Short mmCIF file of C-alpha atoms in Angstrom, two decimals:
data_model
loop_
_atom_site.label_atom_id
_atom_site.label_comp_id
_atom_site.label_asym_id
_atom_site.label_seq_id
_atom_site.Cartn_x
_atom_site.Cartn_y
_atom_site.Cartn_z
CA UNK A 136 20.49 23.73 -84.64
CA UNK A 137 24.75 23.71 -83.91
CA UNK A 138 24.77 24.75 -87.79
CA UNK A 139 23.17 28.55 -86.62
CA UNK A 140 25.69 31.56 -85.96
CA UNK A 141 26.45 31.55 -82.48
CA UNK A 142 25.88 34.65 -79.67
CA UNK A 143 26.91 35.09 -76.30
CA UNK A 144 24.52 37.07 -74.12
CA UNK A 145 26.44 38.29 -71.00
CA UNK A 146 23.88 39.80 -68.38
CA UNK A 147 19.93 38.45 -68.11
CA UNK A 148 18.76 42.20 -67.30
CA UNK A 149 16.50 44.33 -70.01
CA UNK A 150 19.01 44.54 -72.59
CA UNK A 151 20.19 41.09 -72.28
CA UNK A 152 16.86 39.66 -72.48
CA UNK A 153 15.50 41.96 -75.29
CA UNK A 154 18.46 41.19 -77.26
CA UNK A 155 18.10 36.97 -76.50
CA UNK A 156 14.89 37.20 -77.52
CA UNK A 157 15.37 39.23 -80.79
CA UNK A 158 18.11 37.34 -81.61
CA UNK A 159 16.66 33.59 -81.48
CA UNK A 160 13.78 34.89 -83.25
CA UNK A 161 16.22 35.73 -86.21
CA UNK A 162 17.10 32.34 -86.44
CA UNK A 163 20.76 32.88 -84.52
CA UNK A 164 21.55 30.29 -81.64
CA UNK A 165 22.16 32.45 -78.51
CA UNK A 166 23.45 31.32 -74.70
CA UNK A 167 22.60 33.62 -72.38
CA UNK A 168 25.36 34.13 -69.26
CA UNK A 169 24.23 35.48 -65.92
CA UNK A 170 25.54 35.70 -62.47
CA UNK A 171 21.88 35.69 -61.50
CA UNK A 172 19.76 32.58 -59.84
CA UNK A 173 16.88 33.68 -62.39
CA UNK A 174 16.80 36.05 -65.37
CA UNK A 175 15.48 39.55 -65.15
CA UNK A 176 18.92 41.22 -63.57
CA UNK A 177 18.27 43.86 -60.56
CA UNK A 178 14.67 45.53 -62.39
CA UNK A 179 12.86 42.98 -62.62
CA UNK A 180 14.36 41.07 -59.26
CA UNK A 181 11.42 38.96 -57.60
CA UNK A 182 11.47 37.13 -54.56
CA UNK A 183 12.63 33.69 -54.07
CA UNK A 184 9.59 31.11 -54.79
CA UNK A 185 10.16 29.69 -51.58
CA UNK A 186 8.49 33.04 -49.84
CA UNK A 187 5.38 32.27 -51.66
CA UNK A 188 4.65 36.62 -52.48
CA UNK A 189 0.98 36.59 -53.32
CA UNK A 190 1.75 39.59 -55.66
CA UNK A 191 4.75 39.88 -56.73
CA UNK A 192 3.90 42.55 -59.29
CA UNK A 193 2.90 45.29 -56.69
CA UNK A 194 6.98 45.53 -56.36
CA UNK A 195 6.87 46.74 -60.14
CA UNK A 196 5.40 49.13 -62.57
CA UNK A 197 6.83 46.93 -65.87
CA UNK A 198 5.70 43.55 -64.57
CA UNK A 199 3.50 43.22 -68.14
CA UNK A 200 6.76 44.22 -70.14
CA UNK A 201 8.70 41.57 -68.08
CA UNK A 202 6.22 38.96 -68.89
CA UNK A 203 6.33 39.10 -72.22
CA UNK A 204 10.22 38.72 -72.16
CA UNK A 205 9.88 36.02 -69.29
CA UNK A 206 7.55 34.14 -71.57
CA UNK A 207 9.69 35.18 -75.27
CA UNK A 208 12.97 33.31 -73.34
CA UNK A 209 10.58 30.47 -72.47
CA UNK A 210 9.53 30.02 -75.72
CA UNK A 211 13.45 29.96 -77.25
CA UNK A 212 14.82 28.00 -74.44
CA UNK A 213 11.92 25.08 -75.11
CA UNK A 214 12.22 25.38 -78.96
CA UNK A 215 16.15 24.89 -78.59
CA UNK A 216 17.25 28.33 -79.50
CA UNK A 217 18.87 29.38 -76.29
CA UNK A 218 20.86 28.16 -73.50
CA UNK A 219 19.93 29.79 -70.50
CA UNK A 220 23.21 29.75 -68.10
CA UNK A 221 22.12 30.85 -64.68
CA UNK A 222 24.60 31.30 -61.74
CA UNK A 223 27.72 31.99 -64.27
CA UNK A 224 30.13 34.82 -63.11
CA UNK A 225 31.80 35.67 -65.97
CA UNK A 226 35.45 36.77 -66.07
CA UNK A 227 36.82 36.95 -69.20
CA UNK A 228 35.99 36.77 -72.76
CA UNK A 229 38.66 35.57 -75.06
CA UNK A 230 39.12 36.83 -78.45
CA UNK A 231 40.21 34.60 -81.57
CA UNK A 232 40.54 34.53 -85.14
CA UNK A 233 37.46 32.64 -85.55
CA UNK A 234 35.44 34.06 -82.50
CA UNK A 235 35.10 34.31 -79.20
CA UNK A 236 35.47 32.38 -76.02
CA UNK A 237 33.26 33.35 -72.93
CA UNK A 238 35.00 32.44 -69.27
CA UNK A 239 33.11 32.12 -66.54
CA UNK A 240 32.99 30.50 -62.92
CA UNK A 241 29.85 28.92 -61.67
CA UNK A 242 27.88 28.71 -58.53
CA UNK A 243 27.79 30.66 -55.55
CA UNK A 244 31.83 29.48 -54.55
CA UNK A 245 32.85 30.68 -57.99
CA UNK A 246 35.32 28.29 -58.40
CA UNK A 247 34.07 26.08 -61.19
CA UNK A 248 35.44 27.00 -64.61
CA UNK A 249 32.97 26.87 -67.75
CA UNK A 250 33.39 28.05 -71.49
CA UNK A 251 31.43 29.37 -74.37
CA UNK A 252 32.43 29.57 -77.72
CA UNK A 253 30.82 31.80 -79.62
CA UNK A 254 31.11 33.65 -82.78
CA UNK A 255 29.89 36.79 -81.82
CA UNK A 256 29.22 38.65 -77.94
CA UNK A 257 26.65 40.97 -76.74
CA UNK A 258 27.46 43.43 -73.78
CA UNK A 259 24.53 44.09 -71.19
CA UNK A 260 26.19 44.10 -67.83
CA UNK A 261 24.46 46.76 -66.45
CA UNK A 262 25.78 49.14 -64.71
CA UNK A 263 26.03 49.75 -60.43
CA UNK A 264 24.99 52.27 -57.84
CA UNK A 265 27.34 55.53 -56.84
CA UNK A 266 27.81 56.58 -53.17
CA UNK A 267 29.73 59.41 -52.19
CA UNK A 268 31.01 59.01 -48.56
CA UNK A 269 30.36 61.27 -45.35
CA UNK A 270 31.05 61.37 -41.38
CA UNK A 271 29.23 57.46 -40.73
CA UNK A 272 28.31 56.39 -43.76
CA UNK A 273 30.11 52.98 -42.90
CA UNK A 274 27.72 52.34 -39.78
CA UNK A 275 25.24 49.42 -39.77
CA UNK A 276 22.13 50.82 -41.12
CA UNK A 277 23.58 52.58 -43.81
CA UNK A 278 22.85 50.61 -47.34
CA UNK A 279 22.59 52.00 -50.69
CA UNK A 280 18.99 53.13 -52.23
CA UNK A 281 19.66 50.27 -54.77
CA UNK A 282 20.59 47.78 -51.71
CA UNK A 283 17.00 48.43 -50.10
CA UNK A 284 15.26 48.23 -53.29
CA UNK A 285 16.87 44.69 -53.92
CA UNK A 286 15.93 43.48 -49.98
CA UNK A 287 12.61 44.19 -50.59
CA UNK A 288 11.97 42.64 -54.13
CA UNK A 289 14.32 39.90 -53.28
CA UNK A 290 13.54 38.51 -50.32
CA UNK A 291 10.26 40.81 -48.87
CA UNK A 292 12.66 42.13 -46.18
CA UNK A 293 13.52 45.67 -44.85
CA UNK A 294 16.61 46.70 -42.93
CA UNK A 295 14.87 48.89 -40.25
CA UNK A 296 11.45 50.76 -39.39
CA UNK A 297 12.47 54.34 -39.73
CA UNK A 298 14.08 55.03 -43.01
CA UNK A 299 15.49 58.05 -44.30
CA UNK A 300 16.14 58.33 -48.17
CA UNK A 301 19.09 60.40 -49.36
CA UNK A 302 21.49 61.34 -52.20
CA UNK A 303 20.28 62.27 -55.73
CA UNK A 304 18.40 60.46 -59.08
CA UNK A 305 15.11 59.21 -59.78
CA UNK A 306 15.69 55.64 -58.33
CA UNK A 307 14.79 57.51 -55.06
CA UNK A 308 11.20 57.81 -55.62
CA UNK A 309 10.74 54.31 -55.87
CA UNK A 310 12.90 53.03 -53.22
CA UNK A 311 11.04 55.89 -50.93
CA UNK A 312 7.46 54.64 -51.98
CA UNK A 313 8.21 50.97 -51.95
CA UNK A 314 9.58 50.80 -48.24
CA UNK A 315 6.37 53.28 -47.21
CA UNK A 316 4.45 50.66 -48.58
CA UNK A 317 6.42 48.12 -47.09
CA UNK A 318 5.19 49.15 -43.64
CA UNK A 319 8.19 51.57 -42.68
CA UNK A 320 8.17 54.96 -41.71
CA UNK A 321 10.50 56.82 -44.30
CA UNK A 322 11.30 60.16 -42.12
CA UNK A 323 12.59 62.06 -45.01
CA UNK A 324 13.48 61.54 -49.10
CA UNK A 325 16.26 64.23 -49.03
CA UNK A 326 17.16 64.97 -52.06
CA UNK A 327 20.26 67.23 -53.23
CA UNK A 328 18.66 68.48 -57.02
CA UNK A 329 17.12 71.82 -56.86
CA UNK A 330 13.15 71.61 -57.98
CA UNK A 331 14.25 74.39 -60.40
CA UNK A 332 16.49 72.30 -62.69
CA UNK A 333 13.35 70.74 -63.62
CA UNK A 334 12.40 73.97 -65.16
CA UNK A 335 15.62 74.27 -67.00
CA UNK A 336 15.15 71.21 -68.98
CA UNK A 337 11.29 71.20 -69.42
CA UNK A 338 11.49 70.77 -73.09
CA UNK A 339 13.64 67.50 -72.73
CA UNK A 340 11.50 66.20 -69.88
CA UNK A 341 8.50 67.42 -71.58
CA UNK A 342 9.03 64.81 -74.46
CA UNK A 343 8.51 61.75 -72.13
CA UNK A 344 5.28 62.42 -70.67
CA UNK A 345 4.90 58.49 -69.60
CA UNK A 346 8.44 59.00 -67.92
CA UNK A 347 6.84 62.44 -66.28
CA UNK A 348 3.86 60.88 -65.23
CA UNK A 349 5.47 57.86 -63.49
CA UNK A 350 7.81 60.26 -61.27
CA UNK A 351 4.09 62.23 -60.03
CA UNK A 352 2.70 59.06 -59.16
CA UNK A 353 5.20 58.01 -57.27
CA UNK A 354 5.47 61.37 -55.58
CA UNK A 355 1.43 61.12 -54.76
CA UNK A 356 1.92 58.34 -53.20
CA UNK A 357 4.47 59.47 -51.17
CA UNK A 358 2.49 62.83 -50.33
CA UNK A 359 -0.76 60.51 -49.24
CA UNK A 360 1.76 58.76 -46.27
CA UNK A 361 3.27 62.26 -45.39
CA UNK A 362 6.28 61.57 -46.19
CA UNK A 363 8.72 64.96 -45.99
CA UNK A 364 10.43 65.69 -49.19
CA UNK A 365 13.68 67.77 -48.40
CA UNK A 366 14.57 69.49 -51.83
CA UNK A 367 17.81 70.88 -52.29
CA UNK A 368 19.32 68.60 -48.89
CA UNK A 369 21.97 66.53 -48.20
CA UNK A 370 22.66 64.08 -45.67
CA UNK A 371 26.08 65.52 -44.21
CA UNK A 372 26.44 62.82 -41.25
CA UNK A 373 25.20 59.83 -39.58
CA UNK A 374 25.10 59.00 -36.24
CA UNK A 375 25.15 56.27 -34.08
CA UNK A 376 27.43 53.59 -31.89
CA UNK A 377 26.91 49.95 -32.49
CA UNK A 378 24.29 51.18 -35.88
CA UNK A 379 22.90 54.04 -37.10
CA UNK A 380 20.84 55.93 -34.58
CA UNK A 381 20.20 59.40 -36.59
CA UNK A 382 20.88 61.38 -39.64
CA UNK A 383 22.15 64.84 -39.69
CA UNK A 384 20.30 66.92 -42.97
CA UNK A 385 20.95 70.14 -44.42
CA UNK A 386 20.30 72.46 -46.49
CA UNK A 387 21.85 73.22 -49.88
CA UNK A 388 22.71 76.65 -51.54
CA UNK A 389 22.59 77.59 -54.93
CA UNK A 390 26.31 76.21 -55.53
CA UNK A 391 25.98 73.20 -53.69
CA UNK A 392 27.73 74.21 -50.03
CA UNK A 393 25.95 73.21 -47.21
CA UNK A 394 24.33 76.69 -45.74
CA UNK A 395 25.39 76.92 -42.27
CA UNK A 396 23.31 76.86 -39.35
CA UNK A 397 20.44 75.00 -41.06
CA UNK A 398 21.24 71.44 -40.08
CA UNK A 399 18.63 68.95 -38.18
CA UNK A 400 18.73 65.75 -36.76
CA UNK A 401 16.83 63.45 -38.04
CA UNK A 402 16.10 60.09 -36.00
CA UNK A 403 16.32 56.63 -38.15
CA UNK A 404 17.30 53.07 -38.21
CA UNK A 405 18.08 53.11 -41.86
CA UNK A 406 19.63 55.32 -44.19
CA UNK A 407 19.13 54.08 -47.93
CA UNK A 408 21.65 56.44 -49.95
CA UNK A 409 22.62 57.08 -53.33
CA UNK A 410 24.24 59.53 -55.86
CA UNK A 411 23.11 57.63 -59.25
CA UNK A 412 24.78 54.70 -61.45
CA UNK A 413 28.13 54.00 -63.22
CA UNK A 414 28.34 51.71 -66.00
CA UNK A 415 29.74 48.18 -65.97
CA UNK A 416 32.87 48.35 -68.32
CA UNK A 417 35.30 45.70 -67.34
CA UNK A 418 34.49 43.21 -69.67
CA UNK A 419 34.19 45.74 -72.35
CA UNK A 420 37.25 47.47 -71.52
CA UNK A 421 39.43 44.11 -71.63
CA UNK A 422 38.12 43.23 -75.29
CA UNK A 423 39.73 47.00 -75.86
CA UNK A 424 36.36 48.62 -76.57
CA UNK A 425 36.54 51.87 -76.73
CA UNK A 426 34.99 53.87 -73.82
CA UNK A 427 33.23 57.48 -74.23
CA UNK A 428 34.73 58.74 -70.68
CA UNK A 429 32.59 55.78 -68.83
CA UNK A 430 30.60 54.72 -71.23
CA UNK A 431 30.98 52.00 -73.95
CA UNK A 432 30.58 53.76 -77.66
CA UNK A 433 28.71 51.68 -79.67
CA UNK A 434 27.22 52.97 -83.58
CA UNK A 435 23.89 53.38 -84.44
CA UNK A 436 23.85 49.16 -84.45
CA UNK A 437 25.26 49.52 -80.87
CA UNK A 438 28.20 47.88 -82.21
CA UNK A 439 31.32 48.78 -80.42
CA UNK A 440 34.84 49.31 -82.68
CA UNK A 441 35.58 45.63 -81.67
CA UNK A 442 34.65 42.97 -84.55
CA UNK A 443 31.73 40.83 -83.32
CA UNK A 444 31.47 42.71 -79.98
CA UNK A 445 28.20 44.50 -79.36
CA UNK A 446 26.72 45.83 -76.38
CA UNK A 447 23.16 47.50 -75.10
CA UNK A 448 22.06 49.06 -71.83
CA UNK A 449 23.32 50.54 -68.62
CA UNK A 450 26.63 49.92 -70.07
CA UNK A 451 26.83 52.16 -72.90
CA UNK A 452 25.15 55.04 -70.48
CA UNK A 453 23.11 55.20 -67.73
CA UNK A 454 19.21 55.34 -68.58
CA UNK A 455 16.65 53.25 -67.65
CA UNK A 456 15.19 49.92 -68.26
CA UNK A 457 12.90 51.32 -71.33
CA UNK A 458 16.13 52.13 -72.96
CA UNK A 459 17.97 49.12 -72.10
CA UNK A 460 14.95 47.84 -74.19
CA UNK A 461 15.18 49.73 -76.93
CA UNK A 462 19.06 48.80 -77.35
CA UNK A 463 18.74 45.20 -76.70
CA UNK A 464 16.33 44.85 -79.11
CA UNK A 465 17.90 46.97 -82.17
CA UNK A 466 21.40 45.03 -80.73
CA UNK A 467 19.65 41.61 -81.27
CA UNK A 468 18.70 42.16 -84.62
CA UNK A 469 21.67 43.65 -86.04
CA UNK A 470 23.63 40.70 -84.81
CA UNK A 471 21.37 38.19 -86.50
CA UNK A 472 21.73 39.94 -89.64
CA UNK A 473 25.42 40.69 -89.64
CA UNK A 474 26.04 36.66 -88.67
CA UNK A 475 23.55 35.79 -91.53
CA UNK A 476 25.78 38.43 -93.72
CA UNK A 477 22.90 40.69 -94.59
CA UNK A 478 22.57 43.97 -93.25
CA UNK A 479 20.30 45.20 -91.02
CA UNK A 480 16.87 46.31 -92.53
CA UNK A 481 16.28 49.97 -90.75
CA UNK A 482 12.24 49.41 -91.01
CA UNK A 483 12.76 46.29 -88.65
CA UNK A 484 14.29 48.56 -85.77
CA UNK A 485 12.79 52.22 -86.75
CA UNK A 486 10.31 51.89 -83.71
CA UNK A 487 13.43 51.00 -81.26
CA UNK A 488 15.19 53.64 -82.54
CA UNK A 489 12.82 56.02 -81.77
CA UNK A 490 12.83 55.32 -78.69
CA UNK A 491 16.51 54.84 -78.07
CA UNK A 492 16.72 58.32 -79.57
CA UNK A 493 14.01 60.12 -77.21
CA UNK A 494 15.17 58.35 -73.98
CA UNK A 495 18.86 59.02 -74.74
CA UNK A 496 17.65 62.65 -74.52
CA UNK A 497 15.78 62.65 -71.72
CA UNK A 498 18.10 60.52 -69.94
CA UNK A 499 20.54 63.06 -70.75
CA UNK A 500 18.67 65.57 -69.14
CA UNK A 501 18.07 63.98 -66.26
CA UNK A 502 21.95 63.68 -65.91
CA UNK A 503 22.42 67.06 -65.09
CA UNK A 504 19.12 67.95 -63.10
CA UNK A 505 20.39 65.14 -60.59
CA UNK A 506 24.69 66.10 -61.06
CA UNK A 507 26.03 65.43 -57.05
CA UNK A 508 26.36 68.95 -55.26
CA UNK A 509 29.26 70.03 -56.91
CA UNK A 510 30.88 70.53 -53.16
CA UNK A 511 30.28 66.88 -51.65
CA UNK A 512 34.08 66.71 -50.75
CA UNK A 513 34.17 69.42 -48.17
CA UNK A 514 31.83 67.25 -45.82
CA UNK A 515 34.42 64.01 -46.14
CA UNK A 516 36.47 65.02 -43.05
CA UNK A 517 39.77 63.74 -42.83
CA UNK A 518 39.16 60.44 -40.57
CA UNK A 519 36.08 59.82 -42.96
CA UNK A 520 36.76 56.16 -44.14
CA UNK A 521 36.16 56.92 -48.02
CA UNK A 522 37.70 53.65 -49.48
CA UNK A 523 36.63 51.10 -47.06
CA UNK A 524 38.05 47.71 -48.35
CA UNK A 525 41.33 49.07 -47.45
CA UNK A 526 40.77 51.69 -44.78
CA UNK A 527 41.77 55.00 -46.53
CA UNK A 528 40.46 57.81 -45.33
CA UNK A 529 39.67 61.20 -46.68
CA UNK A 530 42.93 62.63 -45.09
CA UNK A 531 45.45 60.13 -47.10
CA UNK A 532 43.58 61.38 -50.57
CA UNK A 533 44.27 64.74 -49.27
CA UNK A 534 47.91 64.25 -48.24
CA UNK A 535 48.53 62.17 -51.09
CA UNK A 536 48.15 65.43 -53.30
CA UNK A 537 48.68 67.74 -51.36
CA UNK A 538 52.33 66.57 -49.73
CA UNK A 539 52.96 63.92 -52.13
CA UNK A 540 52.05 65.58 -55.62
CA UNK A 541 49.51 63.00 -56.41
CA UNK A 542 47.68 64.03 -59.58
CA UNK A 543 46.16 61.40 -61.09
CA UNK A 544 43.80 58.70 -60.10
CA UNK A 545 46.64 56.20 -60.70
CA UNK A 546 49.13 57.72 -58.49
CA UNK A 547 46.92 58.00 -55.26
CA UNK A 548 45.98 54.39 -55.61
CA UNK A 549 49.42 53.93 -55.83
CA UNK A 550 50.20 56.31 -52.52
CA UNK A 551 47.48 55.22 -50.02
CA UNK A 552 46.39 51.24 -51.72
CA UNK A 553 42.41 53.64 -51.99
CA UNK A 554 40.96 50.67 -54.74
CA UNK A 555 42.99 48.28 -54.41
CA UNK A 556 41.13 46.28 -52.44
CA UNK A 557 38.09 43.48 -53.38
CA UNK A 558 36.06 45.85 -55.59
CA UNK A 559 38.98 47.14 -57.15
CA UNK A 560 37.98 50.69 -57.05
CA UNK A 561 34.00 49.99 -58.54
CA UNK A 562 32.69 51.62 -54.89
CA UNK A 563 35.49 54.02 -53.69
CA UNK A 564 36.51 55.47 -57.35
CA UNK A 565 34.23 58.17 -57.87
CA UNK A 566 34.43 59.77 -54.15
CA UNK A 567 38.67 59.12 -54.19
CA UNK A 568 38.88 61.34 -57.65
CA UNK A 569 36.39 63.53 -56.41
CA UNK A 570 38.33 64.23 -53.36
CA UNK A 571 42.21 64.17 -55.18
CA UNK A 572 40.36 66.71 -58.00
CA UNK A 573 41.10 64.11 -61.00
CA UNK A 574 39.26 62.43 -63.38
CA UNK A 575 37.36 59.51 -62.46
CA UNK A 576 38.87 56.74 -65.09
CA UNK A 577 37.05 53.40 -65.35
CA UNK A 578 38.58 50.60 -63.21
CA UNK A 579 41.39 48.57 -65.46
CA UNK A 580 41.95 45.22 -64.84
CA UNK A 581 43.12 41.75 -66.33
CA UNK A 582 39.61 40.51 -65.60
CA UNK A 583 36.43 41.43 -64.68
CA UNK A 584 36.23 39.43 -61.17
CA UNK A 585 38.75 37.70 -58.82
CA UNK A 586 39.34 34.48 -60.28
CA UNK A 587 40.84 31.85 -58.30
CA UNK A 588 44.35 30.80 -58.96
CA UNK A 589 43.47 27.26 -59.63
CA UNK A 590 41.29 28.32 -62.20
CA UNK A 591 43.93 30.51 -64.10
CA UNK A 592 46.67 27.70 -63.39
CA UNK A 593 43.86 25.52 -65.06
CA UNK A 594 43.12 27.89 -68.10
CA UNK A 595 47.56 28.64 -68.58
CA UNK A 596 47.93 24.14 -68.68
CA UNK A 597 44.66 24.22 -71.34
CA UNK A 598 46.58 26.56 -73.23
CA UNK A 599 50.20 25.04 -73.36
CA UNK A 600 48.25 21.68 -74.76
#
């Protein structure tokens, strides 16, 4: 078995797993890195054993999908195939002349060091939820729509028993109708996209009926518990002392601006809130892949323009776990054949291609039917804490521009320390360019985690010997 080409999976979610699987069953050896307990990433998340959920699969709509590649990994990992390396946080991935080397800390302290050699890597690491800040989002109560979601598949929990839904994308509908069904009372799914966008990309929409018909089921659901849906809305505040008492929604005009004179309270416990994903670059952007503004590019293989580096999913653009999929799988195969020195045979992959080629379109429209309101910023006020690891608020951005020239994403991190705290940017980046008027850049760093220095004094004396 050590005599098979070697491949480093890093990230257990859709695209890792399709890829695994795919891989192993073209005969290449494959360890599979994850910072995960269990495989299956944030989709297919299920709660701990130890909770003993009678049925699991009601928190799903792909559970059959996922049990095919639950039981394809099972297969591999028994046969000897794959090396299944739960609870590894991977940092770093080292290129050499004759391959790769895969760093990574294990366990929940993160301090353990572990390596992979490898002579090729595959990219799925996913990709993380946008917020865009406002007057109280940093009050207890307030949690991302991707936050809830993972409460209640994780662990069966809920934050609160009035919820209000907010922000923009289709991972609304889902969190909405899973915490109904959960037992709370979701007040409102506001939602910022006018209905009429819909319209404008009917053709693109049109070619997914399956996607279509998955977004009015979750919508009847949500109709048959009366829950309000608030088209063209924002949240614009949230209110509360020691946690979140209320919301504050209003209406949208045709340009985004809040209309005056139409906002309404709105009384909750919880506010679950999001504006969409970004993709997960670091690693990527460390092995010097080159990035499509945030995405990775990868060819029609989804190789990138690194030699042995591939990558599939959320990471090369935002859209879905059917895509992730579909670029797992046609990632898997052309690394087998590449290591084997062959070259891919197109009939293997036309299906996945396909597919990857439909839901890159229709992810693509969706894209701009759920943009933010293109005026977000003028709700931050200026005592609005927008980067909240180190406690910059909306008016340093604005001073830092405006009275200190600041004209670059670079330069205001420099001014007012806005990401340069422990997420380096990942949460606060999008709402501090939105608010200085620059580009959002993807988040540059040495590595893709804090590492401890122990670790890296470990890794420098490894190297001098």
């Amino acid at each position: 078995m050590t005599d098979r080409p070697h491949l480093a999976v890093i990230g257990a979610g859709p695209a890792g797993l399709a890829a695994t699987v795919a891989a192993a069953a073209q005969g290449v050896r494959v360890t599979l890195l994850d910072s995960a307990a269990e495989a299956g990433g944030q989709f297919y998340r299920r709660p701990a054993a130890g909770l003993r959920a009678r049925r699991p699969q009601a928190l799903h709509h792909q559970w059959r999908t996922w049990e095919r590649l639950r039981d394809g990994l099972r297969t591999h990992v028994t046969a000897g195939a794959v090396r299944h390396l739960a609870d590894h946080h991977v940092w770093f991935v080292e290129r050499h002349d004759e391959g790769f080397t895969v760093h990574a800390l294990l366990g929940p302290d993160q301090e353990d060091p572990v390596e992979v050699r490898a002579d090729a890597v595959l990219l799925a690491t996913g990709g993380y939820e946008k917020v865009l800040p406002f007057p109280g989002w940093t009050l207890p109560g307030v949690i991302t729509a991707g936050g809830a979601q993972a409460m209640l598949k994780g662990s069966l929990a809920v934050s609160g028993r009035t919820a209000v839904v907010a922000g923009t994308g289709p991972l609304l509908l889902p969190v909405a109708t899973g915490l109904a069904a959960a037992g709370v009372e979701v007040a409102a799914l506001v939602e910022s996209a006018d209905p009429k966008a819909f319209l404008w990309r009917a053709r693109a929409l049109a070619a997914q009926p399956g996607k279509v018909a998955e977004g009015a089921r979750y919508a009847t659901r949500l109709l048959r518990r009366r829950v309000r849906l608030l088209a063209r809305h924002a949240v614009v505040e949230a209110h509360g002392t020691e946690r979140l008492e209320a919301v504050t929604v209003a209406e949208l005009d045709a340009e985004g601006r809040v209309r005056p004179g139409t906002g309404r309270r709105v009384c909750c416990d919880t506010l679950a809130v999001g504006h969409g994903m970004l993709p997960h670059t670091d690693l990527a952007d460390t092995l010097g892949c080159r990035l499509d503004g945030l995405n990775v590019h990868v060819d029609d293989e989804q190789r990138t323009g690194v030699p042995g580096v591939w990558a599939a999913g959320e990471t090369t653009g935002i859209g879905g776990s059917a895509l992730s999929l579909a670029e797992g799988q046609i990632a898997g195969r052309s690394v087998a054949a590449r290591l084997h020195g062959t070259e891919p045979d197109p009939r293997d992959r036309a299906a996945a291609v396909r597919t990857r080629t439909r839901l890159r379109a229709f992810s693509a429209a969706l894209d701009r039917v759920y943009a933010p309101p293109a005026h977000w910023a003028e709700q931050v006020t200026d005592d609005t804490v927008v980067c909240r690891c180190e406690e910059v608020t909306g008016g340093a951005i604005r001073e830092a521009v405006t009275e200190l020239g600041a004209d670059d994403l670079r330069t205001v991190k420099l001014l007012t320390r806005a990401g340069m705290g422990w997420c380096q940017g990942r949460v606060c980046g999008p709402a501090v360019a939105g608010l200085a008027g620059c580009e959002l850049a993807p988040c540059r760093g040495p590595f893709a985690r804090p590492v401890p220095l122990g670790v890296l004094a470990r890794a420098g004396e490894s190297e001098e010997d």
